[in-house]
PDB file of C-alpha atoms and ligand atoms in Angstrom:
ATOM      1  CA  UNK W1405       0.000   0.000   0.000  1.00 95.00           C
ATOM      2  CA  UNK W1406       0.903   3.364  -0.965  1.00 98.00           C
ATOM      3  CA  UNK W1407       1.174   5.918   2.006  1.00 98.00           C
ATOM      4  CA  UNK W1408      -0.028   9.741   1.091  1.00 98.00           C
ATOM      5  CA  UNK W1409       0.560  12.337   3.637  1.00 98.00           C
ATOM      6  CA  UNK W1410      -2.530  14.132   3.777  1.00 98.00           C
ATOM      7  CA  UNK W1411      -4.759  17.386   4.900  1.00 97.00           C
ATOM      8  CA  UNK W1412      -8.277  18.124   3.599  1.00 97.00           C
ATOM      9  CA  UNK W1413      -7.820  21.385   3.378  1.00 96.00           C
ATOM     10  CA  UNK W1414      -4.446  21.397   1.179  1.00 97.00           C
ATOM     11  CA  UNK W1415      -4.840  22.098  -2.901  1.00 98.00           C
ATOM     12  CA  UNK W1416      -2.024  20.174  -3.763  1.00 98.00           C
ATOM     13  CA  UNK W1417      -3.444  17.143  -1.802  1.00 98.00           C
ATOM     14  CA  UNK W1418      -6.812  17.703  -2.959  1.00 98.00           C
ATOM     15  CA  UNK W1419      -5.150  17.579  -7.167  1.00 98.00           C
ATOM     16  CA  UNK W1420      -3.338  14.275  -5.878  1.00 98.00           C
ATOM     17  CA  UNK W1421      -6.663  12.937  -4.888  1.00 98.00           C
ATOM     18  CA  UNK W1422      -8.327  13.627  -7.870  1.00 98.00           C
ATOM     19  CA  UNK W1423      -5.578  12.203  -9.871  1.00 98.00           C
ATOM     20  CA  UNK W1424      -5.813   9.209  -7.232  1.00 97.00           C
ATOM     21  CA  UNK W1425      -9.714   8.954  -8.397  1.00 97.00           C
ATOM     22  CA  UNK W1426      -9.592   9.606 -11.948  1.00 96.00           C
ATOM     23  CA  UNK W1427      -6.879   6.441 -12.046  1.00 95.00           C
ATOM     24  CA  UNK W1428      -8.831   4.438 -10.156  1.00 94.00           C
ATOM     25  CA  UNK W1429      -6.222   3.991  -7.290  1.00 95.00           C
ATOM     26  CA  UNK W1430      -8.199   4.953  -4.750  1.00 93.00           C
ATOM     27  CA  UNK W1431      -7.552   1.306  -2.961  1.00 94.00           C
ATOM     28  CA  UNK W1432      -3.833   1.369  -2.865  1.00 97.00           C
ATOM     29  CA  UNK W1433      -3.690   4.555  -1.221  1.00 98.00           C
ATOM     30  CA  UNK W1434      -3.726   4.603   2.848  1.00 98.00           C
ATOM     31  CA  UNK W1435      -4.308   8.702   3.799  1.00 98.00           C
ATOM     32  CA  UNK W1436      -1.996   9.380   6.587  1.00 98.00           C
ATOM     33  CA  UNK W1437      -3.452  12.750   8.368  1.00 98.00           C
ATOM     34  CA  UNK W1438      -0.681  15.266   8.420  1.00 98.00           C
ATOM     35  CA  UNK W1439      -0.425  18.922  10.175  1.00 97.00           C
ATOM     36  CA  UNK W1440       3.191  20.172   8.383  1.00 96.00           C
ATOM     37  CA  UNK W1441       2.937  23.408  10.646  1.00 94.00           C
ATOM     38  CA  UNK W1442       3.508  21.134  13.447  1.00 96.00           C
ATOM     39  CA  UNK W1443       6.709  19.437  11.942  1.00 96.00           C
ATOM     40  CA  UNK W1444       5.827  15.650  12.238  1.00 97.00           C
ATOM     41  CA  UNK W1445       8.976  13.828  12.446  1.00 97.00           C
ATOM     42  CA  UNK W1446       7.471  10.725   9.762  1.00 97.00           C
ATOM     43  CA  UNK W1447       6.395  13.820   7.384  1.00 98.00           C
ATOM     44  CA  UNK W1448      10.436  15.257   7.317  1.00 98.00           C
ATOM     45  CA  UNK W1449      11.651  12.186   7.312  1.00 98.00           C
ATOM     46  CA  UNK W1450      10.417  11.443   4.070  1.00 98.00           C
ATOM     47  CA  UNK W1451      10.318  14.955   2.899  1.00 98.00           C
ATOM     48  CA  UNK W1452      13.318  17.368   4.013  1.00 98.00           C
ATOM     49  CA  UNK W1453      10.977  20.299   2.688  1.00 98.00           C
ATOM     50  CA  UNK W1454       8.353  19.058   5.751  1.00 98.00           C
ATOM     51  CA  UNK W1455       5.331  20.139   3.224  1.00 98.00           C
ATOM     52  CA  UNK W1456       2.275  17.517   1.676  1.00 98.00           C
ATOM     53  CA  UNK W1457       1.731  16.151  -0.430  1.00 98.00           C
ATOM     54  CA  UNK W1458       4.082  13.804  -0.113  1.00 98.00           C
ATOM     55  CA  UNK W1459       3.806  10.112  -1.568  1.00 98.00           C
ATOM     56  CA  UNK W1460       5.684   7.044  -0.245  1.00 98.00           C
ATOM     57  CA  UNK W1461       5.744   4.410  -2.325  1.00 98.00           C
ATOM     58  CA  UNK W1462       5.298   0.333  -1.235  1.00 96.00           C
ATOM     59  CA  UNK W1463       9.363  -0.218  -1.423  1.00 97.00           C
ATOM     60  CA  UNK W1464       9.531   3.062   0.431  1.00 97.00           C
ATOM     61  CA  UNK W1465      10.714   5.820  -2.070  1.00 98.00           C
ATOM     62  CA  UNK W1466       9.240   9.331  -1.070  1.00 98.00           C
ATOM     63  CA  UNK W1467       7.759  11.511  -3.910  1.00 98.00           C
ATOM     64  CA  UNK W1468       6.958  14.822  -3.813  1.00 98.00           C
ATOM     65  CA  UNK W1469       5.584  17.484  -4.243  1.00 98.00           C
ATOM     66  CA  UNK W1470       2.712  17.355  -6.417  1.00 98.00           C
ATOM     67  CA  UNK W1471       3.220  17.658  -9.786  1.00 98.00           C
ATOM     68  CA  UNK W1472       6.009  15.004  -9.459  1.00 98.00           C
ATOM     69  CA  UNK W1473       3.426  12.759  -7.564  1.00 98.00           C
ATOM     70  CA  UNK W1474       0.342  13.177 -10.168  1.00 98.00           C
ATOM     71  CA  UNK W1475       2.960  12.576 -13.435  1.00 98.00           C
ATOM     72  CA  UNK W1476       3.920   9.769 -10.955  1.00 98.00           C
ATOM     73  CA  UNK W1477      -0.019   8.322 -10.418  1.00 98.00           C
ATOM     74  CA  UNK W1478      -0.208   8.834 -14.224  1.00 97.00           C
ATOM     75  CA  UNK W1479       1.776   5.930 -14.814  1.00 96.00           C
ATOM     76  CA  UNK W1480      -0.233   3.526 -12.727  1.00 96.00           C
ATOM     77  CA  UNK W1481      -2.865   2.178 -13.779  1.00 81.00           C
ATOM     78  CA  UNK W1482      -4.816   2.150 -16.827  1.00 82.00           C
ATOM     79  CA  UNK W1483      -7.034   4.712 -17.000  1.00 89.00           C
ATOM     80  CA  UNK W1484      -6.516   7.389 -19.928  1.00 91.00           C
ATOM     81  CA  UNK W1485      -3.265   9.389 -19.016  1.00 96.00           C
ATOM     82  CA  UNK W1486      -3.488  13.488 -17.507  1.00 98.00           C
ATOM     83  CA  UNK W1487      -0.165  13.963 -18.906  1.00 98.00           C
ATOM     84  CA  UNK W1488      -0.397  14.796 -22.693  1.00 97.00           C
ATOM     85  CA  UNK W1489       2.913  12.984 -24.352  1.00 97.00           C
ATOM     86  CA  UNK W1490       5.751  15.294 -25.159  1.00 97.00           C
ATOM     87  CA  UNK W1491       5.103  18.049 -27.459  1.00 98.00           C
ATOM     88  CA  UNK W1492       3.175  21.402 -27.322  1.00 98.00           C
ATOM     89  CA  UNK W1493      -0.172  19.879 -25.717  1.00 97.00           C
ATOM     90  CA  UNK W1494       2.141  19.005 -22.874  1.00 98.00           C
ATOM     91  CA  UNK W1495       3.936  21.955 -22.620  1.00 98.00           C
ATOM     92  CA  UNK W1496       0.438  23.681 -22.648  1.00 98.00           C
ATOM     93  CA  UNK W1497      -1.052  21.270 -19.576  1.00 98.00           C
ATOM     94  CA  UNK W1498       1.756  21.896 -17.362  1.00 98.00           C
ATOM     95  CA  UNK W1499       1.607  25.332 -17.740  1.00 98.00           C
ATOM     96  CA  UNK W1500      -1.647  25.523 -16.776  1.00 98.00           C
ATOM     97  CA  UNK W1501      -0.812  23.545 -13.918  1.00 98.00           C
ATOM     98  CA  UNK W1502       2.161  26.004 -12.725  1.00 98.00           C
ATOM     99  CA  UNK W1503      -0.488  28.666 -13.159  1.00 98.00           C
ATOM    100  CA  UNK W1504      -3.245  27.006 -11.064  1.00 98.00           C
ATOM    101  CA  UNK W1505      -0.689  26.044  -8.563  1.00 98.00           C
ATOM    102  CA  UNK W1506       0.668  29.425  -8.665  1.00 98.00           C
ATOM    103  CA  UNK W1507      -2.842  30.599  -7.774  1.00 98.00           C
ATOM    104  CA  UNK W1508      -2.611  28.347  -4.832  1.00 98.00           C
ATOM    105  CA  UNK W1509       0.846  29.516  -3.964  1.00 98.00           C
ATOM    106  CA  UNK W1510      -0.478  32.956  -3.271  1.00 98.00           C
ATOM    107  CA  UNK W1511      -3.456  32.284  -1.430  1.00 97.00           C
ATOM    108  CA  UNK W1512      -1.761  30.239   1.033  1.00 96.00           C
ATOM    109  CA  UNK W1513       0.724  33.091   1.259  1.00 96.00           C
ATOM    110  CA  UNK W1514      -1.954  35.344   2.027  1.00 94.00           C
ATOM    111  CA  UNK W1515      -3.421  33.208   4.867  1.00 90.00           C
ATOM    112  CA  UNK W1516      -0.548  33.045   6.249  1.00 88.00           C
ATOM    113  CA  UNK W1517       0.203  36.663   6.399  1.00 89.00           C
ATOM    114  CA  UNK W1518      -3.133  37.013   7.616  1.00 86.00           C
ATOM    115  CA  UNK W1519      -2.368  35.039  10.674  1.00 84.00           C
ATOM    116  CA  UNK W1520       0.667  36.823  10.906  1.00 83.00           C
ATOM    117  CA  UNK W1521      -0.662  40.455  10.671  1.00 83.00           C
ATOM    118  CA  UNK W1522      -3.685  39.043  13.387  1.00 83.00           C
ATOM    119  CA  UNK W1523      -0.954  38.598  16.036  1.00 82.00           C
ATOM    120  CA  UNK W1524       1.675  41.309  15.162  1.00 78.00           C
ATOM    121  CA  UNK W1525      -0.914  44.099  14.104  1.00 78.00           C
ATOM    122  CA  UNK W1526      -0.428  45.080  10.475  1.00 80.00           C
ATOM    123  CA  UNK W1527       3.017  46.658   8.946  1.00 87.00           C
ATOM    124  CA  UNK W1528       3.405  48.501   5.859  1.00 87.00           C
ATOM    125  CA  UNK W1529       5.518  45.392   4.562  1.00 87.00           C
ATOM    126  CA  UNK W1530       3.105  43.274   5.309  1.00 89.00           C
ATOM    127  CA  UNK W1531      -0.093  44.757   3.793  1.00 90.00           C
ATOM    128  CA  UNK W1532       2.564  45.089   0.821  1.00 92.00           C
ATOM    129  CA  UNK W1533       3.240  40.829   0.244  1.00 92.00           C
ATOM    130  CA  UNK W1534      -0.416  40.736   0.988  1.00 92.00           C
ATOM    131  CA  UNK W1535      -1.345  42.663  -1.913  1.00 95.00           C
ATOM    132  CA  UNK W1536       1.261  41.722  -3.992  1.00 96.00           C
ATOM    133  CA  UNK W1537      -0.136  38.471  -3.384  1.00 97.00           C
ATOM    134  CA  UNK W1538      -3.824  39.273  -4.045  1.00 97.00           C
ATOM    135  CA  UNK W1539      -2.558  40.819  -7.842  1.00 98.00           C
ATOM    136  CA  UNK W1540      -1.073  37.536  -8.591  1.00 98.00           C
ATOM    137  CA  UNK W1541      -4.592  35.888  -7.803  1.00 98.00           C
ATOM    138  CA  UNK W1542      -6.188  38.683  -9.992  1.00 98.00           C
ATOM    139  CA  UNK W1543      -3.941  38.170 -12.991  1.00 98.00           C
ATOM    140  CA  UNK W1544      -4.153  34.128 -12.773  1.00 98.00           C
ATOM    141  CA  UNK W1545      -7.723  34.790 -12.499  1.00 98.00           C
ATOM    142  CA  UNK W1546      -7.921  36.867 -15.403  1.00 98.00           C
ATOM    143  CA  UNK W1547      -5.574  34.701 -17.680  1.00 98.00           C
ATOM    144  CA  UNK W1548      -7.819  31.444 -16.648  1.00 98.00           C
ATOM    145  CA  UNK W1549     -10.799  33.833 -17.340  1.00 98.00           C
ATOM    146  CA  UNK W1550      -9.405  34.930 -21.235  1.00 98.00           C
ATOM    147  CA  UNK W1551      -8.847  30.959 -22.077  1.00 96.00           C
ATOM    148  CA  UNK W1552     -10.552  28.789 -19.938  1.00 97.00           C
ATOM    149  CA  UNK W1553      -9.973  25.103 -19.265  1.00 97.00           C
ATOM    150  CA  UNK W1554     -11.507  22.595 -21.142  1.00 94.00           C
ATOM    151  CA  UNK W1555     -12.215  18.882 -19.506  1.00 94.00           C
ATOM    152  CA  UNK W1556     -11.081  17.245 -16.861  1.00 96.00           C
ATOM    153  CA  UNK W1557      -8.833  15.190 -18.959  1.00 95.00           C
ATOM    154  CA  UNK W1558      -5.652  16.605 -17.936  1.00 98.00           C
ATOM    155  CA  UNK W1559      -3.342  17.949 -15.715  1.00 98.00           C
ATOM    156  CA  UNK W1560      -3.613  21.485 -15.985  1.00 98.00           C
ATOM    157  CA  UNK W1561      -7.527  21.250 -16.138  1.00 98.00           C
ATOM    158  CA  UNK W1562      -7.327  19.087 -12.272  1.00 98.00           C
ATOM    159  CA  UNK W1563      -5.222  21.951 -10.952  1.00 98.00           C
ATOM    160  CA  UNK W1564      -7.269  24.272 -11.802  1.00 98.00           C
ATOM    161  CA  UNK W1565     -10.398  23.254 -10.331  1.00 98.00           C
ATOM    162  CA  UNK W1566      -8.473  22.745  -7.177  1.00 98.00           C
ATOM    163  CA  UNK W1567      -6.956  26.254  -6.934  1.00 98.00           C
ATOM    164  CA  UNK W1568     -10.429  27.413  -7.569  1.00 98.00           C
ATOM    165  CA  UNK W1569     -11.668  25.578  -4.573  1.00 98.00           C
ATOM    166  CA  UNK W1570      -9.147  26.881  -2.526  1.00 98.00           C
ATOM    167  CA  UNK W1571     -10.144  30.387  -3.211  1.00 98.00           C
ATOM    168  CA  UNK W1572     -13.811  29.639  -2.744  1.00 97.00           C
ATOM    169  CA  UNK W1573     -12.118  28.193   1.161  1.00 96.00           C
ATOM    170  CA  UNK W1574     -10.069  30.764   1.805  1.00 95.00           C
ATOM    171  CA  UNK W1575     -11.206  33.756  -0.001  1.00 96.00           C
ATOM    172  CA  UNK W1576     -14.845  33.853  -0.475  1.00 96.00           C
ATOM    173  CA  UNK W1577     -14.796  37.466  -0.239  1.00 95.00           C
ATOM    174  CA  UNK W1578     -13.155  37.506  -3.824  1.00 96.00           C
ATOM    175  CA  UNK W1579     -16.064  36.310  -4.681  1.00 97.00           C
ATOM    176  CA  UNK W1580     -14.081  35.287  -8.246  1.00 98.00           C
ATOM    177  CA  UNK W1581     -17.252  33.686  -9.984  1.00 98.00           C
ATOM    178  CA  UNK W1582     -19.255  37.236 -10.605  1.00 98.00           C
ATOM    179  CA  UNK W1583     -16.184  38.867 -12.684  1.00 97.00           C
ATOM    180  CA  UNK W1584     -15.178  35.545 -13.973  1.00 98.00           C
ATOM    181  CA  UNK W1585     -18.129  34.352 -16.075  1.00 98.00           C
ATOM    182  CA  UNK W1586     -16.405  31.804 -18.394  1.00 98.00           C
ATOM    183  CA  UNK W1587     -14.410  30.311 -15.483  1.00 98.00           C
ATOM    184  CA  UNK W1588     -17.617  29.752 -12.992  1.00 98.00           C
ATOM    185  CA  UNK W1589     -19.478  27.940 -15.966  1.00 98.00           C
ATOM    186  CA  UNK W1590     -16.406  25.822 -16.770  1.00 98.00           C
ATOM    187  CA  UNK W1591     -16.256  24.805 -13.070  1.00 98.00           C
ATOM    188  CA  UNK W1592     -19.710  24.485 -12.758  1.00 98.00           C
ATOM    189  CA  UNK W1593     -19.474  22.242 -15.944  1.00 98.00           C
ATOM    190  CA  UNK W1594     -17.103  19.758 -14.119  1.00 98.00           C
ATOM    191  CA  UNK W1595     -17.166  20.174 -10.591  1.00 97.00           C
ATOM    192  CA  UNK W1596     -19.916  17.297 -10.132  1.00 97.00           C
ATOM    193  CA  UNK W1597     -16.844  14.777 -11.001  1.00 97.00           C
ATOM    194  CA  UNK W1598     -16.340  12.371  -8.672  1.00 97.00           C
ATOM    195  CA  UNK W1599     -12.653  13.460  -8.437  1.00 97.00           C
ATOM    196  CA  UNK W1600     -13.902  17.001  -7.305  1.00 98.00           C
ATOM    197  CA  UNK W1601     -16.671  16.282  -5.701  1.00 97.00           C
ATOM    198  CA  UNK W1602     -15.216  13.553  -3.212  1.00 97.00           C
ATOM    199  CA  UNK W1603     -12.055  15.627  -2.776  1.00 98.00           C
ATOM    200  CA  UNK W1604     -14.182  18.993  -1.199  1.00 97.00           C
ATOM    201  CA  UNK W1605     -12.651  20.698   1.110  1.00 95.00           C
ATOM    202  CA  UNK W1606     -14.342  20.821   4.464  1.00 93.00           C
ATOM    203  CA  UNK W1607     -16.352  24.491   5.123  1.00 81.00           C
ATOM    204  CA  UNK W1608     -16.549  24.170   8.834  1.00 61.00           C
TER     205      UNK W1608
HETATM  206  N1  GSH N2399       4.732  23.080  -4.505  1.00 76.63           N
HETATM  207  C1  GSH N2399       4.227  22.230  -3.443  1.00 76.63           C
HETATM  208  C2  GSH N2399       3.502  23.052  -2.401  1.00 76.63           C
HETATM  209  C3  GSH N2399       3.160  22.234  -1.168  1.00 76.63           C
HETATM  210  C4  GSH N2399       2.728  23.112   0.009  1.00 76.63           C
HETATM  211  O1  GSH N2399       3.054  24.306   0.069  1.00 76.63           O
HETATM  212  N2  GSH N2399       2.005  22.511   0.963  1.00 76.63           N
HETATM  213  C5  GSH N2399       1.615  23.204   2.175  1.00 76.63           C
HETATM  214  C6  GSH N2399       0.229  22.782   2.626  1.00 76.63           C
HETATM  215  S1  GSH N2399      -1.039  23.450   1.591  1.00 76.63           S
HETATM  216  C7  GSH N2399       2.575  22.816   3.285  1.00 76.63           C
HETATM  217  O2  GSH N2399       2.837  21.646   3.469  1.00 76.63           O
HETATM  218  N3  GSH N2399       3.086  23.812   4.028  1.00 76.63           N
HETATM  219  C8  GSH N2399       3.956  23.574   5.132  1.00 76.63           C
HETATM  220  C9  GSH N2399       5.117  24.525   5.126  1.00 76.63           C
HETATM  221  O3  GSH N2399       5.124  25.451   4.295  1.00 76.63           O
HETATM  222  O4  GSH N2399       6.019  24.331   5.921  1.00 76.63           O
HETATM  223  C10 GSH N2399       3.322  21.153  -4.060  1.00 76.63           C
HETATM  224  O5  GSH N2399       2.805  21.384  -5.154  1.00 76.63           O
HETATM  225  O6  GSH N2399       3.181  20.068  -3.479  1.00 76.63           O
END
């Protein structure tokens, strides 16, 4: 059995989950909870970088961090591959995933320096990296917005709907959907997939 260090609330877990559905793998996968923040000794063990995902494999090889562990799922199995071969479709899907991921990237920036700016009170530098932050959402937004994704048969496309997801956790406020027409409908057209909708994170 596979071992995947895991939080529900993570993006990056949540795209390795889907992959894990969409191949079918869901049995050889054992979900090992995981709070990085807290520096579990098993997590840094098998990844210096102490971050999930993280993937250890049945002879014990660690994998990380998610775009190594999807192109990793990809090749068990036999469902239809989420890695286009190499060539410009590629190119184009992995893209898309740096700029989904990206997406993520800055949001959990920004919750972070929330917390931060709750405890220390708010500093000029700090309102700074949030918004410089909150433009890189904008602009990822906008170039997801000006081509959309189409379906959820590869990579980029699975990242995407999970750095949406994240925003609608962590920033509802953006409310992204009202000035991002094409994007809402392409999520609404694909978020009833059982590899999104299993892979929710929790609200409460
Ligand atoms: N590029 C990494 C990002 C992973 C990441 O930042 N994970 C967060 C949880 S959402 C984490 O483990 N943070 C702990 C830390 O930064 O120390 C990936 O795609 O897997």
């Amino acid at each position: 059995m596979m071992k995947l260090f895991h939080s529900p609330t993570s993006p990056y877990v949540r795209k390795v989950m889907a992959c894990v559905l969409l191949r079918g793998l869901q049995g050889k996968v054992e979900l090992v909870p995981t709070s990085p923040m807290q520096n579990p000794g098993d997590l840094q063990a098998a990844n210096p970088l102490g971050k999930i995902p993280c993937l250890v494999t049945e002879d014990g090889t660690a994998i990380y961090d998610s775009p190594v562990i999807c192109e990793y799922l990809d090749g068990l199995g036999n469902a239809a591959p989420l890695f286009p071969a190499p060539g410009p479709a590629r190119i184009a899907s992995l893209t898309l995933q740096a700029l989904a991921d990206g997406i993520a990237d800055a949001a959990v920036a920004r919750q972070q320096g929330r917390a931060q700016q709750e405890e220390a009170g708010p500093t000029p530098r700090q309102a700074a990296f949030q918004e410089r932050q909150l433009a890189a959402i904008r602009r990822g937004l906008a170039a997801l917005e000006a081509s959309p994704p189409a379906a959820l048969a590869e990579i980029g496309a699975v990242a995407a709907a999970c750095a949406l997801g994240y925003l609608d956790l962590r920033l509802p406020e953006l409310g992204w959907r009202a000035t991002h027409p094409k994007l809402a409908a392409w999520l609404a057209s694909v978020e009833a997939s059982p590899a999104l909708s299993r892979t929710l994170p929790p609200t409460a």
